[in-house]
Coordinates of C-alpha atoms and ligand atoms in Angstrom, one line a residue:
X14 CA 14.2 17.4 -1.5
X15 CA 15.6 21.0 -2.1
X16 CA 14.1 23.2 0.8
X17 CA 13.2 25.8 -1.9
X18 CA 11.0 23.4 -4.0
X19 CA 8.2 21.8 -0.5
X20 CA 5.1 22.8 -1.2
X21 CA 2.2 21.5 1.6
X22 CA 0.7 18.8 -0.8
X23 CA 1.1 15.0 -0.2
X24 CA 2.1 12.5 -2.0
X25 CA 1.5 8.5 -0.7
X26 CA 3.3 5.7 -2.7
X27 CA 2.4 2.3 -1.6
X28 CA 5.0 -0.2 -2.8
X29 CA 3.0 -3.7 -3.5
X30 CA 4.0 -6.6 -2.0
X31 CA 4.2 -8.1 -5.5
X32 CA 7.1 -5.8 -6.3
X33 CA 9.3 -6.0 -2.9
X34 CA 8.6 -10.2 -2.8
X35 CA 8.7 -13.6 -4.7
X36 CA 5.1 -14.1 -3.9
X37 CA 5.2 -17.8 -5.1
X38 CA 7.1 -18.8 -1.7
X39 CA 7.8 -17.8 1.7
X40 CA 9.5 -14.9 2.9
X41 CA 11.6 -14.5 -0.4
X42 CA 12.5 -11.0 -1.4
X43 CA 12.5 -9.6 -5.3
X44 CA 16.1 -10.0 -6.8
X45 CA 18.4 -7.5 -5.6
X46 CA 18.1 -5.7 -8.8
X47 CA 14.4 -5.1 -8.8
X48 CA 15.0 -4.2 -5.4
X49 CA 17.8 -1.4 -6.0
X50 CA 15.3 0.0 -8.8
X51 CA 12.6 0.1 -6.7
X52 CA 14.6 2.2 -4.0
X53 CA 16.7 4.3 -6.5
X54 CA 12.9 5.2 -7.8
X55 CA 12.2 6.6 -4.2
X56 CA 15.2 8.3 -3.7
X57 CA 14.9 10.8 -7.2
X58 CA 11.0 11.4 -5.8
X59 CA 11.9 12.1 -2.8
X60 CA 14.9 14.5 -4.6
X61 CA 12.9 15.9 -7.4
X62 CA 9.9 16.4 -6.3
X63 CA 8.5 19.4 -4.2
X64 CA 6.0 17.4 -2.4
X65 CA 5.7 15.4 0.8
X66 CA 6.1 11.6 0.8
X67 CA 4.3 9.1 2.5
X68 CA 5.5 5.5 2.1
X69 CA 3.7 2.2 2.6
X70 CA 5.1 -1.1 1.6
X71 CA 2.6 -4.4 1.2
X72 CA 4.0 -7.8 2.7
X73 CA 4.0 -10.1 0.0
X74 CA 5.5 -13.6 0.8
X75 CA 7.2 -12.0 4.0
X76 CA 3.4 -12.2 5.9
X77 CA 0.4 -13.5 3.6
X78 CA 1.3 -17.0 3.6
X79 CA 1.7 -17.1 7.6
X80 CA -1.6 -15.0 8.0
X81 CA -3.8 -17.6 5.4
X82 CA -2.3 -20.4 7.1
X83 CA -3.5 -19.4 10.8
X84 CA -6.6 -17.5 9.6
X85 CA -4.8 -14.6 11.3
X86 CA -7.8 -12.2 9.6
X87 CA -10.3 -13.7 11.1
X88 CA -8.9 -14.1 14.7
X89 CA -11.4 -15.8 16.7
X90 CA -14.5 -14.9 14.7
X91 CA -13.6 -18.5 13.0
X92 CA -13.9 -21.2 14.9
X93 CA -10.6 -22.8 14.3
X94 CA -8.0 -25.3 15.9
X95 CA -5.1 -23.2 14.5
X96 CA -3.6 -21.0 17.4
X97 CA -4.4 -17.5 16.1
X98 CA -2.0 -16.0 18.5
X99 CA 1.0 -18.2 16.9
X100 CA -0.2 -16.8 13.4
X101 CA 0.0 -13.6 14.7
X102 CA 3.7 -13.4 16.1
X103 CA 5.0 -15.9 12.8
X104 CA 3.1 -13.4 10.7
X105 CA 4.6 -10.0 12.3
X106 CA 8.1 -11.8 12.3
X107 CA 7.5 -11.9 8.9
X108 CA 6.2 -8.5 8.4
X109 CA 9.1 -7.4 10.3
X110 CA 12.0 -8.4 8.4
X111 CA 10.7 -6.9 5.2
X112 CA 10.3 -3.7 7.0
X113 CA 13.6 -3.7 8.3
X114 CA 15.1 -4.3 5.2
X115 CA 13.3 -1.2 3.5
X116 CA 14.4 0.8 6.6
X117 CA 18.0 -0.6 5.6
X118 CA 17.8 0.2 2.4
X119 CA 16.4 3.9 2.2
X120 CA 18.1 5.3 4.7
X121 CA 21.5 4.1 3.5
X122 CA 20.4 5.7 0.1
X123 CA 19.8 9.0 2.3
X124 CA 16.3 9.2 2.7
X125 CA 15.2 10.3 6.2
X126 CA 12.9 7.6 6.7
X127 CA 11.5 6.3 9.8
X128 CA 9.4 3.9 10.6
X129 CA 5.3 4.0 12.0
X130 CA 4.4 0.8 13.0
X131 CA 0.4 -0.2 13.0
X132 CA 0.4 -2.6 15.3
X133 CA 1.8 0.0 17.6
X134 CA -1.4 2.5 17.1
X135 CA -4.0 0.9 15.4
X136 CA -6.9 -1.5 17.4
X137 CA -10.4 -2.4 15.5
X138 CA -13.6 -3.6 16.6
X139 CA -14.8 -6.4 14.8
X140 CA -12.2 -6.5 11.9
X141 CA -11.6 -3.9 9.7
X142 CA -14.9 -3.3 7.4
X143 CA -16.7 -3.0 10.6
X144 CA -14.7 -0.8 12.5
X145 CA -14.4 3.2 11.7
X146 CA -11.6 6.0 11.3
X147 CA -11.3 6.4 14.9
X148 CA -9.1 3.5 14.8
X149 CA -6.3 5.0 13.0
X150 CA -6.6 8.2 14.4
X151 CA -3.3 7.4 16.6
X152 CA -1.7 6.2 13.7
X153 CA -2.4 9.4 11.4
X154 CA -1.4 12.1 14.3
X155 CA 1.8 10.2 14.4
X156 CA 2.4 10.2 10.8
X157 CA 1.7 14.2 10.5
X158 CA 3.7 15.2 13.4
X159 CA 6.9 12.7 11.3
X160 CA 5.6 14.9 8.3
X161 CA 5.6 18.0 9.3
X162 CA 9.3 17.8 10.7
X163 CA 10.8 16.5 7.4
X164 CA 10.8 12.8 8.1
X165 CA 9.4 10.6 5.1
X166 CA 7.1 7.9 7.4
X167 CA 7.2 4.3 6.2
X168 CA 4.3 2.6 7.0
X169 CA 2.9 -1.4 6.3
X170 CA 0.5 -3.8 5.9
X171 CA 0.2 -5.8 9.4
X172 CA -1.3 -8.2 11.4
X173 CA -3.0 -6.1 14.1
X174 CA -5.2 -6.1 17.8
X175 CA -8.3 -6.2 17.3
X176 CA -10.9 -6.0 20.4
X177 CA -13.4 -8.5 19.4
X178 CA -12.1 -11.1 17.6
X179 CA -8.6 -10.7 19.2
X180 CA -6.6 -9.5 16.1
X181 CA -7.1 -9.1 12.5
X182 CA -5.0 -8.5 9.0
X183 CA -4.7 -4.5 8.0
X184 CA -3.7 -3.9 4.4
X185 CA -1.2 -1.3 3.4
X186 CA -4.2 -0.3 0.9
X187 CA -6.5 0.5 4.2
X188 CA -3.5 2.3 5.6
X189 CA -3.3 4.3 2.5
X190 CA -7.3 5.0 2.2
X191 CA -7.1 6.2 6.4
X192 CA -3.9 8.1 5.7
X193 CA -5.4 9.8 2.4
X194 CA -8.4 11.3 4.4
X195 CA -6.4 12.4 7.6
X196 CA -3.0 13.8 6.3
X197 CA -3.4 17.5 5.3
X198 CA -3.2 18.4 1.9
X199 CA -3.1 14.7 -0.2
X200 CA -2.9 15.1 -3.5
X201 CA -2.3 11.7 -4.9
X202 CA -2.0 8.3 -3.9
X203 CA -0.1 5.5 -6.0
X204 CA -0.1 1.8 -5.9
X205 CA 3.3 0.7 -7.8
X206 CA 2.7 -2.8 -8.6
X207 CA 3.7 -5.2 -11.0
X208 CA 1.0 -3.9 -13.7
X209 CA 0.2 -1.6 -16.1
X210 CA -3.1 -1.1 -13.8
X211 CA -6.2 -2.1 -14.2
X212 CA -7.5 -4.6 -17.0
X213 CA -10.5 -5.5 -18.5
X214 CA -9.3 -9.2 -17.7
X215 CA -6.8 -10.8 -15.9
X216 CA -3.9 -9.7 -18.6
X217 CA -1.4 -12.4 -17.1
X218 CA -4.2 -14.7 -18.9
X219 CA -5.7 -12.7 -21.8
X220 CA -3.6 -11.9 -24.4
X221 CA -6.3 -9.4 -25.5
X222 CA -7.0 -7.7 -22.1
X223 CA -7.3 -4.2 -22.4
X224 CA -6.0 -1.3 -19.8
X225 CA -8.5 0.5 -18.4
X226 CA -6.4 3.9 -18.3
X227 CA -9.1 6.2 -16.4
X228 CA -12.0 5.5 -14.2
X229 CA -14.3 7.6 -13.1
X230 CA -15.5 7.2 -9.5
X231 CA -18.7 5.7 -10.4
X232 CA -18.0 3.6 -12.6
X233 CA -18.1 0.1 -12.2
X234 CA -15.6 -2.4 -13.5
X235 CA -16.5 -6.2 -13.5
X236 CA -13.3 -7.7 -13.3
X237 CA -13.8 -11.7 -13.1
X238 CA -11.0 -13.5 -13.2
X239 CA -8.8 -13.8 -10.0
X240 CA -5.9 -12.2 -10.5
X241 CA -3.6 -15.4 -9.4
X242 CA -3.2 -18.0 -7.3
X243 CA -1.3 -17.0 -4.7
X244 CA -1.8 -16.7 -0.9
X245 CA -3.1 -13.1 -0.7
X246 CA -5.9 -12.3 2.7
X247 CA -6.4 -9.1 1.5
X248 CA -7.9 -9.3 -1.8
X249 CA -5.1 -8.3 -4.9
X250 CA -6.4 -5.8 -7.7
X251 CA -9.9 -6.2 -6.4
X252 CA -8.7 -4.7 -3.0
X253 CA -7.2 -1.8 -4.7
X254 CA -9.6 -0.7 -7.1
X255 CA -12.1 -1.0 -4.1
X256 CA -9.5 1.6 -1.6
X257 CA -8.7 3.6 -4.8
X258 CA -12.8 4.4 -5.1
X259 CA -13.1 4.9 -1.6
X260 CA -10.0 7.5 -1.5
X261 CA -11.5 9.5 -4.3
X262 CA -14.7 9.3 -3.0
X263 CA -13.8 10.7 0.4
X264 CA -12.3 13.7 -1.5
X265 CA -13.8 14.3 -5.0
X266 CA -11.4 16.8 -6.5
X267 CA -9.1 16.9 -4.7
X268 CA -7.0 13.2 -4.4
X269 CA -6.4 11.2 -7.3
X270 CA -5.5 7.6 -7.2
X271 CA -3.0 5.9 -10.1
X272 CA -2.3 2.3 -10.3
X273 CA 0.8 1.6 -11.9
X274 CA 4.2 -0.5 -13.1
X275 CA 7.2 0.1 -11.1
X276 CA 10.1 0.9 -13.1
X277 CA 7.7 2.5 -16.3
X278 CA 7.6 6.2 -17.6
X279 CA 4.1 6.3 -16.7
X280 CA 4.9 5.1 -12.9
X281 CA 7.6 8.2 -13.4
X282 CA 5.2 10.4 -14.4
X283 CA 2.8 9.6 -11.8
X284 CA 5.3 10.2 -8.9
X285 CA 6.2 13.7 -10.3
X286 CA 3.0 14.8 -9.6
X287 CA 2.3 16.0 -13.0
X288 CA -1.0 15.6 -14.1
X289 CA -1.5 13.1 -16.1
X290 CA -3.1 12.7 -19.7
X291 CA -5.5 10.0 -20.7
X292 CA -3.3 8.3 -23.2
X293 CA -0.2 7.5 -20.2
X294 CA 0.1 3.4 -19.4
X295 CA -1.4 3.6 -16.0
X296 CA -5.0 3.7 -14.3
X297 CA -5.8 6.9 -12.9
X298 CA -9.1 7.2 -10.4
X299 CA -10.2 10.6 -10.2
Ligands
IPE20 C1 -1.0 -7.4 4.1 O1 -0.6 -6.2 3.6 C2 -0.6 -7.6 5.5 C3 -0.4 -9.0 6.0 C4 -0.8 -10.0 5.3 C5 0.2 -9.2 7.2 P1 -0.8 -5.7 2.1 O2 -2.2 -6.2 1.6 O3 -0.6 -4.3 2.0 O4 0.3 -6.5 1.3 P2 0.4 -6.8 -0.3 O5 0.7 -5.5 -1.0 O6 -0.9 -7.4 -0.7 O7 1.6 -7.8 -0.3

C-alpha cells in the first residue's frame, strides 16, 4: 500500500472456507493453484488499494468435520458421550494448520500480516446467539491497535471458551459482523466464496437459478434448498446472508456487504472499493 494513497476507511475480506479447502474431506487444502490466486488477489488489494484490510479466513475441511463430529458447538449444552474437550483440541489443530499456512503464505508474498487469534480473546455465555458484543470487545481493541500501526490482521473462524456450556464454534462471518461494528471507519465487507452470490435457488442444482445481484436490507429472500451436503456447523449461504443483514443493519449507510467469486472481475471490483453498479456478477447488501 503506497503511504500516499491510506485513507481511514476499512476494508474486511473474509476468504471462505470453500475457497482455501477441499470441503468434501478432511483437512485438504484447494490446489496449489487456487491457492496462489487467492493470495496473489490479496497482495494487488493490499498494493492498489488506499484502504485498510482486515482479513478473515473460514476453516473449511481443516475444522468443520472435527467440530460436527464432537458436537464442539454445542459443548455441554448436548447431552452427549463424545468428549467435547477432545473435539475442541482435534478441531483447533485443525484450525491451526490452515492458519499457519495463510500466515506462510502472505507474508512470504510481502504482506505484513499477523495473526489475532479468537480463542485467545473471545469467551461467550451460552453460545454465540445468546451472548453480546462485549465478548469480542478484546478481540476488536486488538485488531485496531494491529490496524492502526500498519499491520493487516488475519483473523478465523474457531472453536472457542465459552462459560456456560464449556466452548462453542465462532464463525469467521460472526467475526466479520463484530469487527464491522467496532473497527473505525468500515466501509465494506466481502465474503469471496466459490459463488457468484446469492441465488434464487441452490444454482449447483438449478440450471435456471437466478443471481440475486442487490438486496436491500429488508428484504427477505427464501432460499430453500441446502446449499450442499457437506459438514458445515455454521450454516453456509444461509449464515452469510443472515451476518451480511445484520452488518448493514448495524450501520445503514455506511457499510456495504458483497458476496462474491474469488478470481472474477466482479470480486475485483468489489475489493477496489469502487462502488459498485447493479448490473456487476456479485450480491451487494446495502
Ligand atoms: C468455522 O468457521 C469454524 C470452525 C468450524 C472451527 P467459518 O464458518 O468461518 O468457516 P467456513 O468459511 O464456513 O469454512
Amino acid at each position: 500500500m503506497t503511504t500516499s494513497g491510506i485513507t481511514d476507511s476499512v476494508l474486511i475480506i473474509k476468504l471462505g472456507g470453500a475457497i482455501l479447502t477441499d470441503k468434501r474431506s478432511t483437512c485438504t487444502l484447494a490446489s496449489p493453484s487456487n491457492l496462489d490466486s487467492i493470495f496473489h488477489q490479496m497482495l494487488s488489494t493490499y498494493q492498489q488499494s488506499s484502504q485498510k484490510l482486515i482479513l478473515i479466513h473460514g476453516v473449511g475441511s481443516f475444522g468443520h468435520p472435527q467440530a460436527k463430529e464432537y458436537s464442539v458447538k454445542e459443548g455441554t449444552s448436548k447431552n452427549q458421550s463424545k468428549d467435547v474437550r477432545a473435539g475442541l483440541c482435534l478441531t483447533r489443530a485443525a484450525v491451526l494448520q490452515l492458519h499457519a499456512r495463510v500466515i506462510k503464505d502472505l507474508t512470504d508474498l510481502g504482506l505484513p500480516v499477523v495473526s489475532v487469534s479468537p480463542f485467545d480473546h473471545v469467551m461467550t455465555h451460552g453460545g454465540i446467539d445468546a451472548s453480546s458484543s462485549t465478548s469480542y470487545e478484546h478481540l476488536c481493541r486488538r485488531t485496531q491497535a494491529l490496524l492502526d500501526q500498519g499491520y493487516v490482521p488475519v483473523l478465523h473462524g474457531d472453536a472457542i471458551l465459552d462459560d456456560k456450556q464449556s466452548c462453542t464454534i465462532l464463525s469467521g462471518d460472526v467475526v466479520m459482523r463484530e469487527l464491522a461494528r467496532s473497527i473505525l471507519r468500515t466501509s465494506r465487507c466481502i465474503f469471496l466464496t466459490d459463488v457468484d452470490g446469492v441465488f434464487d435457488k441452490d444454482p449447483k442444482s438449478h440450471k435456471d437459478a437466478q443471481l440475486i445481484q442487490e438486496v436491500a436490507i429488508t428484504h427477505e429472500i427464501s432460499q430453500s434448498d441446502a446449499i450442499n451436503g457437506v459438514a458445515d456447523v455454521t450454516g453456509s449461504m444461509h449464515g452469510k446472508m443472515k451476518w451480511a443483514r445484520q452488518i448493514v443493519h448495524d450501520a445503514p449507510g455506511k457499510v456495504d456487504v458483497v458476496i462474491c467469486r474469488q478470481g472474477t472481475e466482479a470480486s475485483r471490483l468489489a475489493m477496489s472499493g469502487a462502488a459498485i453498479p447493479t448490473s456487476a456478477q456479485l450480491t451487494i447488501f446495502r
